[in-house]
Amino acid sequence: MSLPIYLIGARGCGKTTVGLALSQALAYAFSDTDYFLQQTTQQTVAEIVAAEGWEGFRRRETQALMAVTAPSTVIATGGGMVLAEENRRFMREHGRVVYLKADPEVLASRLEAYPEEDQRPTLTGRPIADEMVEVLAQRDRLYQQAAHHVINAMQTPEQVVQTLLQTLSLARAS
């Protein structure tokens, strides 16, 4: 059995899309912490945040991370997973952490093209392009700190998966 692979990055970077494709390419299981949370609570992220606040949601997010961690699994994490030092340390110690990095403009255009308001409450209440600049300014250092590998996520999902397969096989060889 191989270590789990955690995909981290801002929302819109492709964690779920790339994660599904990568899990198929590696014949791994796939898990998404936000989806796991929604299934186990029967609530959307927005509903959890409304009922418990961001602090309650973040607590549940940590529990979800630990619950879905298993060998030979690709795990797409919520964009804010890296905010808790406990989560960054847990991922680094239990698997390979990959930061899918993209510019805020790219993330904003993706989120505008595929809006999921019921799932993804705004963090700042500002337009998505402004929010992505602000969120990345706050979190990029945390993503970098948590990651074993940083991958350019501004390519097609297929290209990102190919880059990841090469990077991960080189990492295993060394």
Short mmCIF file of C-alpha atoms in Angstrom, two decimals:
data_model
loop_
_atom_site.label_atom_id
_atom_site.label_comp_id
_atom_site.label_asym_id
_atom_site.label_seq_id
_atom_site.Cartn_x
_atom_site.Cartn_y
_atom_site.Cartn_z
CA MET A 1 0.00 0.00 0.00
CA SER A 2 1.18 3.50 -0.81
CA LEU A 3 0.93 6.71 1.16
CA PRO A 4 -2.13 8.89 0.59
CA ILE A 5 -1.77 11.90 -1.70
CA TYR A 6 -3.31 15.13 -0.39
CA LEU A 7 -4.24 17.81 -2.90
CA ILE A 8 -4.27 21.31 -1.43
CA GLY A 9 -4.89 24.74 -2.90
CA ALA A 10 -7.49 27.46 -3.23
CA ARG A 11 -10.98 26.63 -4.39
CA GLY A 12 -11.13 26.49 -8.15
CA CYS A 13 -7.59 25.07 -8.53
CA GLY A 14 -8.92 21.68 -9.64
CA LYS A 15 -8.43 19.50 -6.55
CA THR A 16 -11.55 17.41 -7.17
CA THR A 17 -11.22 17.20 -10.97
CA VAL A 18 -7.50 16.42 -10.87
CA GLY A 19 -7.94 14.18 -7.84
CA LEU A 20 -10.50 11.97 -9.57
CA ALA A 21 -8.33 11.64 -12.70
CA LEU A 22 -5.16 11.02 -10.66
CA SER A 23 -6.87 8.36 -8.54
CA GLN A 24 -7.96 6.55 -11.71
CA ALA A 25 -4.47 6.78 -13.22
CA LEU A 26 -2.91 5.34 -10.06
CA ALA A 27 -5.76 2.86 -9.32
CA TYR A 28 -6.19 4.60 -5.94
CA ALA A 29 -9.37 5.37 -4.05
CA PHE A 30 -10.57 9.00 -4.16
CA SER A 31 -11.97 11.06 -1.32
CA ASP A 32 -13.00 14.71 -1.03
CA THR A 33 -13.12 16.17 2.49
CA ASP A 34 -15.92 18.64 1.64
CA TYR A 35 -18.02 15.87 0.08
CA PHE A 36 -17.33 13.58 3.05
CA LEU A 37 -18.46 16.36 5.41
CA GLN A 38 -21.64 16.95 3.42
CA GLN A 39 -22.45 13.23 3.35
CA THR A 40 -21.84 12.66 7.05
CA THR A 41 -23.65 15.81 8.24
CA GLN A 42 -26.32 15.89 5.51
CA GLN A 43 -25.61 19.63 5.27
CA THR A 44 -23.85 21.81 2.71
CA VAL A 45 -20.70 23.71 3.68
CA ALA A 46 -22.83 26.87 3.68
CA GLU A 47 -25.34 25.30 6.11
CA ILE A 48 -22.58 24.08 8.45
CA VAL A 49 -21.00 27.55 8.45
CA ALA A 50 -24.41 29.18 9.08
CA ALA A 51 -25.12 26.85 12.01
CA GLU A 52 -21.66 26.54 13.58
CA GLY A 53 -19.63 29.43 12.18
CA TRP A 54 -16.31 29.07 10.40
CA GLU A 55 -14.67 27.81 13.61
CA GLY A 56 -17.15 24.92 13.87
CA PHE A 57 -16.72 24.14 10.19
CA ARG A 58 -12.91 24.12 10.51
CA ARG A 59 -13.17 21.71 13.46
CA ARG A 60 -15.34 19.37 11.39
CA GLU A 61 -12.94 19.75 8.45
CA THR A 62 -10.05 18.45 10.61
CA GLN A 63 -12.16 15.46 11.68
CA ALA A 64 -13.03 14.76 8.03
CA LEU A 65 -9.34 14.89 7.03
CA MET A 66 -8.45 12.27 9.61
CA ALA A 67 -11.47 10.12 8.76
CA VAL A 68 -10.71 9.90 5.02
CA THR A 69 -6.95 9.40 5.35
CA ALA A 70 -6.09 5.90 4.14
CA PRO A 71 -3.30 4.27 2.14
CA SER A 72 -3.54 4.39 -1.66
CA THR A 73 -6.06 7.26 -1.59
CA VAL A 74 -6.03 10.61 -3.36
CA ILE A 75 -7.64 13.18 -1.07
CA ALA A 76 -8.99 16.52 -2.30
CA THR A 77 -9.03 18.87 0.68
CA GLY A 78 -11.06 22.01 1.29
CA GLY A 79 -9.27 25.22 0.35
CA GLY A 80 -8.92 26.27 3.98
CA MET A 81 -7.59 22.93 5.23
CA VAL A 82 -4.10 24.45 5.62
CA LEU A 83 -5.30 27.14 8.03
CA ALA A 84 -4.88 24.78 10.99
CA GLU A 85 -1.26 23.91 11.74
CA GLU A 86 -2.49 20.54 13.00
CA ASN A 87 -3.83 19.75 9.50
CA ARG A 88 -0.63 20.84 7.72
CA ARG A 89 1.48 18.69 10.03
CA PHE A 90 -0.90 15.70 9.80
CA MET A 91 -0.86 15.72 5.98
CA ARG A 92 2.94 16.08 5.76
CA GLU A 93 3.46 13.23 8.25
CA HIS A 94 0.89 10.84 6.76
CA GLY A 95 1.28 11.24 3.00
CA ARG A 96 2.48 13.27 0.03
CA VAL A 97 1.10 16.81 -0.11
CA VAL A 98 0.66 18.50 -3.50
CA TYR A 99 -0.16 22.19 -3.83
CA LEU A 100 -2.13 22.86 -7.02
CA LYS A 101 -1.06 26.47 -7.55
CA ALA A 102 -2.92 28.87 -9.83
CA ASP A 103 -3.10 32.65 -10.21
CA PRO A 104 -6.07 34.38 -8.58
CA GLU A 105 -7.43 35.52 -11.97
CA VAL A 106 -7.54 31.92 -13.21
CA LEU A 107 -9.23 30.73 -10.01
CA ALA A 108 -11.81 33.52 -10.19
CA SER A 109 -12.66 32.81 -13.82
CA ARG A 110 -13.10 29.10 -13.06
CA LEU A 111 -15.33 29.84 -10.07
CA GLU A 112 -17.40 32.29 -12.10
CA ALA A 113 -17.78 29.72 -14.90
CA TYR A 114 -18.93 27.01 -12.47
CA PRO A 115 -20.63 28.74 -9.55
CA GLU A 116 -21.69 26.58 -6.60
CA GLU A 117 -23.03 29.17 -4.20
CA ASP A 118 -24.85 26.66 -2.02
CA GLN A 119 -21.60 24.77 -1.40
CA ARG A 120 -19.08 27.56 -1.26
CA PRO A 121 -19.99 30.54 0.88
CA THR A 122 -17.99 33.65 0.18
CA LEU A 123 -15.21 34.16 2.68
CA THR A 124 -15.10 37.95 2.39
CA GLY A 125 -18.45 39.00 0.90
CA ARG A 126 -16.53 40.68 -1.93
CA PRO A 127 -16.54 39.91 -5.68
CA ILE A 128 -14.88 36.57 -6.41
CA ALA A 129 -11.88 38.09 -8.26
CA ASP A 130 -11.08 40.34 -5.27
CA GLU A 131 -11.68 37.50 -2.84
CA MET A 132 -9.27 35.15 -4.63
CA VAL A 133 -6.47 37.75 -4.54
CA GLU A 134 -7.06 38.24 -0.81
CA VAL A 135 -7.37 34.53 0.01
CA LEU A 136 -4.19 33.61 -1.88
CA ALA A 137 -2.31 36.46 -0.24
CA GLN A 138 -3.26 34.99 3.15
CA ARG A 139 -2.82 31.29 2.33
CA ASP A 140 -0.07 30.88 -0.29
CA ARG A 141 2.64 30.70 2.38
CA LEU A 142 0.63 28.01 4.23
CA TYR A 143 0.11 25.99 1.05
CA GLN A 144 3.85 26.22 0.30
CA GLN A 145 4.71 25.25 3.88
CA ALA A 146 2.46 22.17 3.82
CA ALA A 147 3.42 20.96 0.33
CA HIS A 148 6.01 18.37 -0.64
CA HIS A 149 5.38 19.35 -4.29
CA VAL A 150 4.03 22.50 -5.99
CA ILE A 151 2.34 21.92 -9.36
CA ASN A 152 1.21 24.53 -11.89
CA ALA A 153 -2.58 24.06 -11.94
CA MET A 154 -3.15 26.55 -14.77
CA GLN A 155 -2.83 23.77 -17.35
CA THR A 156 -5.59 21.41 -18.44
CA PRO A 157 -6.54 18.76 -15.85
CA GLU A 158 -4.92 16.12 -18.10
CA GLN A 159 -1.64 18.06 -18.17
CA VAL A 160 -1.74 18.53 -14.39
CA VAL A 161 -2.27 14.77 -13.91
CA GLN A 162 0.64 13.98 -16.25
CA THR A 163 2.90 16.40 -14.37
CA LEU A 164 1.80 14.87 -11.08
CA LEU A 165 2.45 11.30 -12.25
CA GLN A 166 5.98 12.31 -13.31
CA THR A 167 6.63 14.24 -10.09
CA LEU A 168 5.34 11.48 -7.83
CA SER A 169 7.27 8.73 -9.63
CA LEU A 170 10.47 10.79 -9.37
CA ALA A 171 9.76 11.36 -5.67
CA ARG A 172 9.33 7.61 -5.11
CA ALA A 173 12.57 6.88 -6.95
CA SER A 174 14.61 9.25 -4.79
#
